[in-house]
Structure formats: C-alpha cells, structure tokens
Short mmCIF file of C-alpha atoms in Angstrom, two decimals:
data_model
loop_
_atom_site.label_atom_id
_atom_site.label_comp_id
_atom_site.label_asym_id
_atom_site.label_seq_id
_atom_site.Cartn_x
_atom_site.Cartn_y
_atom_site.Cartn_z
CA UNK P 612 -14.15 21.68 30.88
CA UNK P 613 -12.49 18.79 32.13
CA UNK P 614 -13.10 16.25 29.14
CA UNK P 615 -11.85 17.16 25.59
CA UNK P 616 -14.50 17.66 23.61
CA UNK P 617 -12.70 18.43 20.36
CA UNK P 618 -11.42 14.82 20.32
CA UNK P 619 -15.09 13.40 22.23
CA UNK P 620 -17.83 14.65 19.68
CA UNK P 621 -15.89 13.27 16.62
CA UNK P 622 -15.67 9.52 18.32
CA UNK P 623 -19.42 9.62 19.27
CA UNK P 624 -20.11 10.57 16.01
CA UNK P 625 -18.08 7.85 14.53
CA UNK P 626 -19.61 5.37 16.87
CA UNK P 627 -23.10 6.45 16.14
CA UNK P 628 -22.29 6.20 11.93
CA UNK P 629 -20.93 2.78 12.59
CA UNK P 630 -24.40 1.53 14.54
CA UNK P 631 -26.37 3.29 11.40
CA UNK P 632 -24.67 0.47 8.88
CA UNK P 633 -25.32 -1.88 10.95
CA UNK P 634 -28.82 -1.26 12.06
CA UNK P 635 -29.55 -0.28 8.45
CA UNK P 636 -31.64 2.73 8.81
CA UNK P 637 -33.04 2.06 5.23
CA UNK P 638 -34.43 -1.14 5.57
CA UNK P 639 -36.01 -0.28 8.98
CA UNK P 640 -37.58 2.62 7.51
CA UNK P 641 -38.99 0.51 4.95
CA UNK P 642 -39.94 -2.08 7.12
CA UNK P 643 -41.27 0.48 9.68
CA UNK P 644 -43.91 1.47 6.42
CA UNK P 645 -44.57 -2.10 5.55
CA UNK P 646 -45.94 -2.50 8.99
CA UNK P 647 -47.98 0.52 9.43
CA UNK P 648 -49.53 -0.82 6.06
CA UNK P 649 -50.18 -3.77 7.40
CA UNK P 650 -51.59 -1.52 10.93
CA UNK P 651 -53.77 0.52 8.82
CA UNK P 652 -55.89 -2.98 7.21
CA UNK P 653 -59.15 -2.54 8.30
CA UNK P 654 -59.62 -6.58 8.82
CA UNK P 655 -56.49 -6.21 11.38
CA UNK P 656 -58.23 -6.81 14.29
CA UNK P 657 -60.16 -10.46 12.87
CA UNK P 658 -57.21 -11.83 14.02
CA UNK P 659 -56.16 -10.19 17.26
CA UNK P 660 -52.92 -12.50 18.10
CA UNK P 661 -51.80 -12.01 14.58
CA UNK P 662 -52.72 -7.98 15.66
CA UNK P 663 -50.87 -7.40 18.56
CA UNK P 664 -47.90 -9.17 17.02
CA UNK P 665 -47.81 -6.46 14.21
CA UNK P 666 -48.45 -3.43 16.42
CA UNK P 667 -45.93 -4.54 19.04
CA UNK P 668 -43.46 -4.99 15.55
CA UNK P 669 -44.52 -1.21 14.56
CA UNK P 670 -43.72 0.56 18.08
CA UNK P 671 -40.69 -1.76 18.77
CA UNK P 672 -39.43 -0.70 15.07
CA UNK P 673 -40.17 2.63 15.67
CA UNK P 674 -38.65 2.90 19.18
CA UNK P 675 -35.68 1.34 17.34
CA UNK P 676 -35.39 4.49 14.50
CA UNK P 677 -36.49 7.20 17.33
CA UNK P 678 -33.18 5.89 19.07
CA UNK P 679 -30.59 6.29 16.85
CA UNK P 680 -32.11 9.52 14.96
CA UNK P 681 -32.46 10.98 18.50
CA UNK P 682 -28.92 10.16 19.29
CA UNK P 683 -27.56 12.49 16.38
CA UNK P 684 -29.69 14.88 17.75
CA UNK P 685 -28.18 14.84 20.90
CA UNK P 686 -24.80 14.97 19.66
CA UNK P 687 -25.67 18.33 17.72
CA UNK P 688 -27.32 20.02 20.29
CA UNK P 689 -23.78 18.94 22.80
CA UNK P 690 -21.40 20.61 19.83
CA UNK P 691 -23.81 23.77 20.52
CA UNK P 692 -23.60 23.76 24.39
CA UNK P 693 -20.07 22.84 24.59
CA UNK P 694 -19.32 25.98 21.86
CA UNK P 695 -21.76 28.35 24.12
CA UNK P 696 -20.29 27.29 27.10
CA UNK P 697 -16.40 27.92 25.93
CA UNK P 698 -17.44 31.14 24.25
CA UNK P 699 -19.43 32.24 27.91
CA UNK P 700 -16.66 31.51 29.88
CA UNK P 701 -20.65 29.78 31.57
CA UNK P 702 -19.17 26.64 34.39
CA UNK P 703 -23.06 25.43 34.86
CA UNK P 704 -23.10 24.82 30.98
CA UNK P 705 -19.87 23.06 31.16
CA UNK P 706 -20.62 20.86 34.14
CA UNK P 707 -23.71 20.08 31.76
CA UNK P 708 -21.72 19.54 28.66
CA UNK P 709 -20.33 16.40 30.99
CA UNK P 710 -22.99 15.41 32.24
CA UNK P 711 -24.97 14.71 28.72
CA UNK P 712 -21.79 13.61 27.23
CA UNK P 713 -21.68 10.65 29.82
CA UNK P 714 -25.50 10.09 29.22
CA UNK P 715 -25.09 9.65 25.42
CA UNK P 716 -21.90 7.77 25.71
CA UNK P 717 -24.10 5.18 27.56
CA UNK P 718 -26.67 5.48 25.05
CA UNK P 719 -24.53 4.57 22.42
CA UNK P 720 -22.68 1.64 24.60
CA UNK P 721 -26.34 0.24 24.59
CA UNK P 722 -26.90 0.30 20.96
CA UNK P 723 -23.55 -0.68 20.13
CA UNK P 724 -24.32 -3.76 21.95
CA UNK P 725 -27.63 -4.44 20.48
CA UNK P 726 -25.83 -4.50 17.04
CA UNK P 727 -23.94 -7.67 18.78
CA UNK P 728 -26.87 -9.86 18.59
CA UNK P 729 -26.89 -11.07 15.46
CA UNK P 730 -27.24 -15.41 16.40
CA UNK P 731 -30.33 -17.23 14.84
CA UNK P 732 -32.41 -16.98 17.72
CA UNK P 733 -31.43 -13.29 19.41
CA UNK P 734 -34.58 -11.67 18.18
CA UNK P 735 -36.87 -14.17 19.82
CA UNK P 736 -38.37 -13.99 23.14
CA UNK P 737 -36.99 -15.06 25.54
CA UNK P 738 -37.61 -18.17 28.17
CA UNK P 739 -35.65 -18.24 31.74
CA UNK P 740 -35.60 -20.67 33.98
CA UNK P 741 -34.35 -20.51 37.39
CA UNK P 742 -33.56 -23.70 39.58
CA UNK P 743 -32.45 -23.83 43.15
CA UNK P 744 -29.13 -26.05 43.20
CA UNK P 745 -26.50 -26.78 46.63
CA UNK P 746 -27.21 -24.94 49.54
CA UNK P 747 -31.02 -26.24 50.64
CA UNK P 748 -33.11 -23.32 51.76
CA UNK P 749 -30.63 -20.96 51.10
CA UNK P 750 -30.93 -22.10 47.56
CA UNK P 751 -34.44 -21.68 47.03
CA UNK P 752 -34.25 -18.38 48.26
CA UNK P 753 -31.72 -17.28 46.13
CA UNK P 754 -33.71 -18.74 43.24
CA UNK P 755 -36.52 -16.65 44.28
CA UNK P 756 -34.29 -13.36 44.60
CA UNK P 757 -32.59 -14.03 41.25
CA UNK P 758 -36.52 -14.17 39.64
CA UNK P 759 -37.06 -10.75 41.21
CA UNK P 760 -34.06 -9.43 39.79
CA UNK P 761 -34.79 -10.38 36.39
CA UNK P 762 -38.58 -9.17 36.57
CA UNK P 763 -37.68 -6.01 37.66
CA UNK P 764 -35.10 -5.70 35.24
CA UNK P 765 -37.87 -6.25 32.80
CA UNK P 766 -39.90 -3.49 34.70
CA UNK P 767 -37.29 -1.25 34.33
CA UNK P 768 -37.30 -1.70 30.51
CA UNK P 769 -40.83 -2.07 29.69
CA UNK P 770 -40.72 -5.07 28.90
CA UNK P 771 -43.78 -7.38 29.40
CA UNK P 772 -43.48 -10.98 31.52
CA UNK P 773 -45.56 -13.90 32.08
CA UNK P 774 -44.65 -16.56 34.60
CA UNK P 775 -45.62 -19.72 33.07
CA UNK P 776 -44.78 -22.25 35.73
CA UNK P 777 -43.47 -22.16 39.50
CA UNK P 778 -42.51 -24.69 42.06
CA UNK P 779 -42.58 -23.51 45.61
CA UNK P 780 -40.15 -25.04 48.14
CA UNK P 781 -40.97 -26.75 51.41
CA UNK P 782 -39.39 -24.02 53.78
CA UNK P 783 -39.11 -21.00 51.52
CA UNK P 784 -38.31 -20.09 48.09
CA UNK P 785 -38.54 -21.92 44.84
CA UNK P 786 -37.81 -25.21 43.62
CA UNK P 787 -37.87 -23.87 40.14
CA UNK P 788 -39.47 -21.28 38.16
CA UNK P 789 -40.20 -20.67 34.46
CA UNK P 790 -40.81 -17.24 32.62
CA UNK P 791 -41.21 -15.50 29.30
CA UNK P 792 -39.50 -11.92 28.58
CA UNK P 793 -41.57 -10.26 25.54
CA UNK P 794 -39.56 -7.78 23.68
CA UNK P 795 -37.04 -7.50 20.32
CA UNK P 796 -33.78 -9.53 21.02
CA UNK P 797 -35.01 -10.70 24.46
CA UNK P 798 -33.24 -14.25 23.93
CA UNK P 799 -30.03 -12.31 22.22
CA UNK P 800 -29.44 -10.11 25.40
CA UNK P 801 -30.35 -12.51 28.38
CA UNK P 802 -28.81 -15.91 27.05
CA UNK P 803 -25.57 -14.41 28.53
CA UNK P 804 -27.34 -14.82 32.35
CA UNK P 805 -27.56 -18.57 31.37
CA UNK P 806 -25.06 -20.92 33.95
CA UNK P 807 -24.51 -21.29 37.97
CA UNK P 808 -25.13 -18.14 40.05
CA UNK P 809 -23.72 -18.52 43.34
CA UNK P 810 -24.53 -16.55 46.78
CA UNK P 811 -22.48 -16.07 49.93
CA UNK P 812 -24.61 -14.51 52.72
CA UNK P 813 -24.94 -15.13 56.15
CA UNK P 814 -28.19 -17.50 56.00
CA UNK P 815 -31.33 -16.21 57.47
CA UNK P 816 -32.56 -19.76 57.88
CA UNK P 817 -29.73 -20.58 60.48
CA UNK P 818 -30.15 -20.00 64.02
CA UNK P 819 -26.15 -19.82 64.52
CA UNK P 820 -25.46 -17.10 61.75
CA UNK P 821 -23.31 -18.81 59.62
CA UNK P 822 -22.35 -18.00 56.53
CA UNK P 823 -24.00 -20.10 53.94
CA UNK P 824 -23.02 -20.48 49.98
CA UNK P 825 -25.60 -21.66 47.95
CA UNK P 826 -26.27 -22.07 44.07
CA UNK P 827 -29.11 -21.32 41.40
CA UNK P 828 -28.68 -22.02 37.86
CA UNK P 829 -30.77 -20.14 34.87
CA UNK P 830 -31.24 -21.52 31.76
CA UNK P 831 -32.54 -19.37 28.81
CA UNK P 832 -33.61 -20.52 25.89
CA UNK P 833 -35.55 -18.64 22.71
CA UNK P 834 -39.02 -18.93 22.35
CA UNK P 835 -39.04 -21.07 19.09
CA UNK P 836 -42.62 -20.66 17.16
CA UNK P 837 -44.59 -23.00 15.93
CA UNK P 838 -47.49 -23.14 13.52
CA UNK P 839 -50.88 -24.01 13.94
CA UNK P 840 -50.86 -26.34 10.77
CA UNK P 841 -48.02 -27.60 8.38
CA UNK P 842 -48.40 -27.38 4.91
CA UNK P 843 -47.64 -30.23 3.11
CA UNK P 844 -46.24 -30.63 -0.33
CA UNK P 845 -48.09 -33.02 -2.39
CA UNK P 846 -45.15 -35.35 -3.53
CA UNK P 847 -44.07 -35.71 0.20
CA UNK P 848 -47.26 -37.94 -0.43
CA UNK P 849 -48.43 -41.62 -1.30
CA UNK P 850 -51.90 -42.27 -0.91
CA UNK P 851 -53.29 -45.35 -0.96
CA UNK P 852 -57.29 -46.23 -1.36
CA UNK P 853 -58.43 -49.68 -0.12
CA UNK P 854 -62.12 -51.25 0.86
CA UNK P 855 -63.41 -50.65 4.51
CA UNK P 856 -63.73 -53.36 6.72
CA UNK P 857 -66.52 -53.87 8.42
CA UNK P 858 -67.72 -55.83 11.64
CA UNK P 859 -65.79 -59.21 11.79
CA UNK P 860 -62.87 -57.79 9.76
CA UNK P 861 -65.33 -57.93 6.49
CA UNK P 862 -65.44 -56.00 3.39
CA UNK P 863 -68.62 -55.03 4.04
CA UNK P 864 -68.26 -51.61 2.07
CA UNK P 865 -68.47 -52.06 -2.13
CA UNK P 866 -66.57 -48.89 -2.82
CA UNK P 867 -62.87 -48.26 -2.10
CA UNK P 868 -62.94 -45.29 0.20
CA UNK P 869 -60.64 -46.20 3.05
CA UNK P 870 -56.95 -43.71 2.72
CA UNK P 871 -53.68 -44.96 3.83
CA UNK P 872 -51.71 -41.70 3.66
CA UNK P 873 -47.29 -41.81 4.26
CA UNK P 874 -45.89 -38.64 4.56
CA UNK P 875 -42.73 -40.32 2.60
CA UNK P 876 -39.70 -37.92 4.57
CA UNK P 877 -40.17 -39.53 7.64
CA UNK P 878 -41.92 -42.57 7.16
CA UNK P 879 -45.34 -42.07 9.18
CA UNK P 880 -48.31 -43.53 7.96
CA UNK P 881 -52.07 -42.60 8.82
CA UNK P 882 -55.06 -44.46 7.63
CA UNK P 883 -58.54 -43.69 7.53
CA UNK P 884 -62.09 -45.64 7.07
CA UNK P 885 -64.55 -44.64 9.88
CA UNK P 886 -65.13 -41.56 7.33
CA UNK P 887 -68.40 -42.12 4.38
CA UNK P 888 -66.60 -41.61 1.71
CA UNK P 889 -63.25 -41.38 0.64
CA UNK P 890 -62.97 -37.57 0.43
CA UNK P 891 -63.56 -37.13 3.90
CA UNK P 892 -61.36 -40.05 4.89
CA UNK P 893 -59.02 -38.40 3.08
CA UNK P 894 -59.61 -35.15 4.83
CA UNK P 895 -59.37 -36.50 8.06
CA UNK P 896 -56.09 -38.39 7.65
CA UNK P 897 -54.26 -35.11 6.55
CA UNK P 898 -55.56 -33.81 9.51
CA UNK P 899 -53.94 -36.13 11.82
CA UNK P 900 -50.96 -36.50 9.70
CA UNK P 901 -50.59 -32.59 10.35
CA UNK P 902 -51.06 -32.96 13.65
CA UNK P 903 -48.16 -35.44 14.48
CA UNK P 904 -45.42 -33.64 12.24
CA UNK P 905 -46.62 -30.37 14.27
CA UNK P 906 -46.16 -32.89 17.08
CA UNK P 907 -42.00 -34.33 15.68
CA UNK P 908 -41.70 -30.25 14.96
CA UNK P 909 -42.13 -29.52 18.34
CA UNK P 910 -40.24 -32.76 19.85
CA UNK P 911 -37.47 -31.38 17.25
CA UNK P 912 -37.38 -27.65 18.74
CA UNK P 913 -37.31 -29.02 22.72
CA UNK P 914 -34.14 -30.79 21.46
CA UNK P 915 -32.53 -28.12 19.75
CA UNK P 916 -33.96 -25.63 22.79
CA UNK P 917 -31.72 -28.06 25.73
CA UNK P 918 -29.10 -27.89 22.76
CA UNK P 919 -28.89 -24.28 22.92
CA UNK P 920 -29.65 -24.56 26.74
CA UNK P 921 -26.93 -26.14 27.44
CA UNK P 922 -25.79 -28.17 30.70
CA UNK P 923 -25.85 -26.07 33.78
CA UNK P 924 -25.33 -27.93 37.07
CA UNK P 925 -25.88 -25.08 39.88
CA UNK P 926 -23.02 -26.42 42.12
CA UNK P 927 -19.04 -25.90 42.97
CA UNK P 928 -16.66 -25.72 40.13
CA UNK P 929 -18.72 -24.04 37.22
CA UNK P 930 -20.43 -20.84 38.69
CA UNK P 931 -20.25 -17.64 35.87
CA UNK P 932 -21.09 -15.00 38.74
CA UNK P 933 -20.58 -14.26 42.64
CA UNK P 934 -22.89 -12.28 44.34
CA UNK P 935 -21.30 -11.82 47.92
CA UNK P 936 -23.23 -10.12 50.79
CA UNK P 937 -20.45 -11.26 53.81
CA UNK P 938 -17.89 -10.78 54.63
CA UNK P 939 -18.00 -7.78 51.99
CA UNK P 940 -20.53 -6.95 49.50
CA UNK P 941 -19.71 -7.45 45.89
CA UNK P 942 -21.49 -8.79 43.02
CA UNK P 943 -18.52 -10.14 40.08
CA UNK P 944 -19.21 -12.05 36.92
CA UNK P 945 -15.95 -14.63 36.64
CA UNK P 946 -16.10 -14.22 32.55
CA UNK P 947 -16.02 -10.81 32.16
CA UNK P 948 -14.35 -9.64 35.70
CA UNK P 949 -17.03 -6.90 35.43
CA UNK P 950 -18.06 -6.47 38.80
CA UNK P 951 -20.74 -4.12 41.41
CA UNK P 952 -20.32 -3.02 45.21
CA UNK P 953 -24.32 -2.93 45.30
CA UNK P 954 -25.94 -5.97 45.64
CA UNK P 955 -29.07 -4.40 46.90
CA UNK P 956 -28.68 -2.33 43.65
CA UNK P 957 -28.58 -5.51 41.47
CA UNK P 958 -30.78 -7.52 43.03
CA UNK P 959 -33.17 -4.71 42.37
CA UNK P 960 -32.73 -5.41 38.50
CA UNK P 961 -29.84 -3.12 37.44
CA UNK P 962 -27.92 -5.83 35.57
CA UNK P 963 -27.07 -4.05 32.34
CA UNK P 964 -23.41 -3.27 33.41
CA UNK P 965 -23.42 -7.36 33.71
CA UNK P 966 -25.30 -8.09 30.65
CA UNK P 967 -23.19 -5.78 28.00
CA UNK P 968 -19.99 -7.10 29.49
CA UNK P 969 -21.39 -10.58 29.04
CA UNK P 970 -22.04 -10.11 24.92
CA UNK P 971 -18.81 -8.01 24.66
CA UNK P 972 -17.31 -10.88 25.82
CA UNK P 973 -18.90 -13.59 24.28
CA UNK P 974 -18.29 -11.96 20.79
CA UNK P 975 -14.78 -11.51 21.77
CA UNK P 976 -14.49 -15.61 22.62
CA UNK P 977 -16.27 -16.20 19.27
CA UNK P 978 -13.70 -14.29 17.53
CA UNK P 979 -10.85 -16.00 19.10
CA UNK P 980 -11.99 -18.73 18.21
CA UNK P 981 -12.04 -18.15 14.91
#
C-alpha cells in the first residue's frame, strides 16, 4: 500500500471530530425532531408553502446528519479493509483501500467547507445573475454558457432552479439572465462566483477566426424574505380621530370617525374617512400603513442586496477567473490560482474544485485581515 494508513485514518478521524463541533450534531438532532413534529401536524398541508418549506428543512437536515454519521462509518469499515488487506498479503483490497480513502478525503474536504459558511446570509437561497459585458456577441454567448454551467451544477447536486427573468440578445446569447438556486447555504457557497468572468476563444461569430476575449459578470445575492404583513407595536402609534368631510369640503358627518394613523419611527402618516365608522377606518388605515412599511422593508433589503452585491463591471482590469479555450485550454481562478485543463468539463457544471478554493480563500483574506 502506497499511502500510510497508520498516519491517514487518525487525520480523517480528527478532521471528521472537528466538523462534528462545528456542525453540532446535538442541536441538529434536536432540530431534526422539532421538524418531524412539526411534519407529523395533521393541519400541515392548510398551508402548503409554509409545508414544503418544513419538509424540504426535514430532508435537508437529515441529509445533513446521514453525512457526517455515514462518514465515521466509512472510516471504520477503511481501518477493517486496510487491516484485511495487510494481513492477506490481498493487492485488489489495497488498491481499494486507496481508492475509498481518496473518496472520503473528498467527502470530508466538502463538509469541512460547508462549516466555512457561517456569514448572515449563507443559509439563504441563492439569486445569480449573469450579464454579458465587452466582447459583443461573444459576450452574450458566454453569458449564456456560464448559465448552463451553473444549472447543471445545480443538476448535479439536486438542487432545484427557477429562472425568473431572461433577456435574449440580438445575434445570440443573453443580454442578462436572473435565477434562483433552492437548497441549504446556496447564497454561502455561490457568492464566491460573484465578479468578471472572462473568455478567450476563437469566436464562432467571426468569419476570419480570430481570437476573441470577451466578459460576463455574475452577481449573487441571498434571497432575503419578506413577510406577508408587519406587525406593529402599538406605541409605534398615534392615532388621531377627526370629522369626515363631505362634498364641498363639509363636515357633513356628526360623529368623529375619520383616523389619521403615524407610524411614529419613520414618520408616515395614513388617514382614513371613506370607511362608515371609525372602526373600519381604522382597520383600513393599518392596512395600508402595513402595506408601505412592507413596501420601505423591501426598498431597505434591495439596498442592502446591491450592498452585498457589490460592483462588478464585466470588463479589463478586474476579472476573478480565465476560462481559455485558444491558444491552450485552461480554466484558472486569479484569487485562488486554483486552476482546470477541462473547460468542456467545467462548463458542464463541475465547479466545486473552483468553489471550495474560493471560500478557503475568502476565509483566509478575512482572517488576515483581522
């Protein structure tokens, strides 16, 4: 056996004890039964959003524990077959002792990384957006390539997608396209695709078969939720009663049963007469003042979403990765220097190598600059 066990088992081990703190086996076993309580209610279903957002919890959860328990598993059952195969003097049990070795050290490599994702927003869905930048045609190609890549990648995982808005080019390609990635830490594992991908190819859309470099740039951002209604507390409140006015701006009406309601944190003001009485003027005017702070909620999160966004360009000067199909064919993130010789291969969705290099990395820039 060409690897040395004795010393290999004993790290994995160590790796896998150090994932179990941090994932915190407990608590996801507790929330695990708080969920299949919540599964089990036999009014689950009244609600179906509020449903499938609990059973997708539950298997994701569950997925989560089946992981890591199945990793020590897998590390017991290699201690055997590495012991067999050294006792046997057996070579097809040793070339299978490396073999699941390298399989569980990228097992653990994934969850390792998963345990990296700890921002505000990491657990959130996410949203991409692709935009075709320099390069014309060439560009919206290579916008619409880079959304294959990422849906298959999502294929590849399981993970469900929903194109929520495209923008087809004159020629070919895409102008721009929006998606949503549905799955645990979606936002926390692709925000590190976010900035200016560029793509050296000999264009297909010139007749002299020169080599083109064009740009796309993806922005990711977390699905932020929002509620259907805001409660609000009743001394965030002034209320004010005063007479309806009638036709010709006259107090037509002998009882007081217009509202003026302020919502007193941020100063707006609704009022309300067209109502019969004042309880349902009143009704109505928390209604509407609902309604706009959902509305300054929501104007709030699409600031803090470009905030998180950031400022991506898609031209010369700030690309993050290379993918170049002439004169060679290489595919190189300039952060990380992690790099591929198979474009095909990654354009095809197999970006993980890219994407754990890219939250290695940014953890490692977060702690230097600390």
């Amino acid at each position: 056996m060409s690897s040395d066990f004795s010393a290999e088992i004993p790290h994995l081990r160590s790796t896998l004890e150090s994932i179990e703190k941090v994932t915190d086996l407990d608590a996801l076993t507790a929330r695990i039964a708080d969920l299949e309580k919540q599964a089990a209610a036999p009014d689950l279903w009244d609600d179906p959003e509020a449903a499938q957002k609990v059973t997708s919890d539950l298997s994701h959860a569950q997925a989560e524990k089946r992981r890591v328990s199945e990793l020590s598993s897998r590390i017991d059952d290699l201690e055997v077959m590495v012991e067999l195969g050294e006792e046997e003097g057996d070579a097809q049990l040793a070339e299978d002792a490396e073999t699941e070795l390298a399989s569980i050290r990228k097992a653990l490599d994934e969850l390792e990384v998963r345990t990296m994702l700890s921002g505000e927003y990491d657990q959130r869905n996410a949203v991409v957006t692709i935009r075709a930048g320099a390069g014309g045609v060439d560009a919206a190609d290579f916008a619409e390539m880079l959304l294959r890549m990422y849906l298959r990648w999502a294929e590849h995982k399981g993970y469900p997608t929903k194109v929520m808005d495209t923008s087809y080019a004159e020629e070919a390609g895409l102008k721009s396209v929006t998606f949503e990635v549905s799955a645990p830490y979606a936002y926390g594992t692709l925000s590190v695709e976010g900035g200016t991908h560029r793509l050296v190819r000999i264009s297909p859309f010139d007749n002299q078969g020169r080599r083109q470099t064009s740009f796309a740039a993806v922005e990711v951002i977390p699905l932020i939720e929002t509620t259907d209604s805001i409660e609000i507390p009743e001394n965030e409140l002034k209320i004010d009663v005063f007479r309806s006015s009638g036709p010709g701006g006259q107090s037509v009406n002998t009882t007081d049963s217009a509202v003026r309601m302020t919502h007193i944190p941020t100063g707006i003001v609704v009022s309300m007469q067209d109502e019969k009485s004042q309880i349902q003027n009143r009704a109505a005017a928390l209604r509407v003042l609902q309604s706009r702070l959902l509305l300054l909620k929501k104007q709030e999160e699409d600031a803090k979403r470009k905030e998180l966004a950031g400022d991506i360009k898609a031209s010369w000067g700030d690309q993050m990765r290379s993918y170049v199909l002439n004169p060679y064919q290489m595919v190189k993130d300039l952060r990380t220097e992690y790099s591929e010789g198979n474009p095909s291969s990654v354009f095809d969705g197999n970006i993980d190598g890219f994407i754990e290099a890219g939250i290695r990395w940014r953890v490692e820039q977060s702690r230097l600059e600390d």
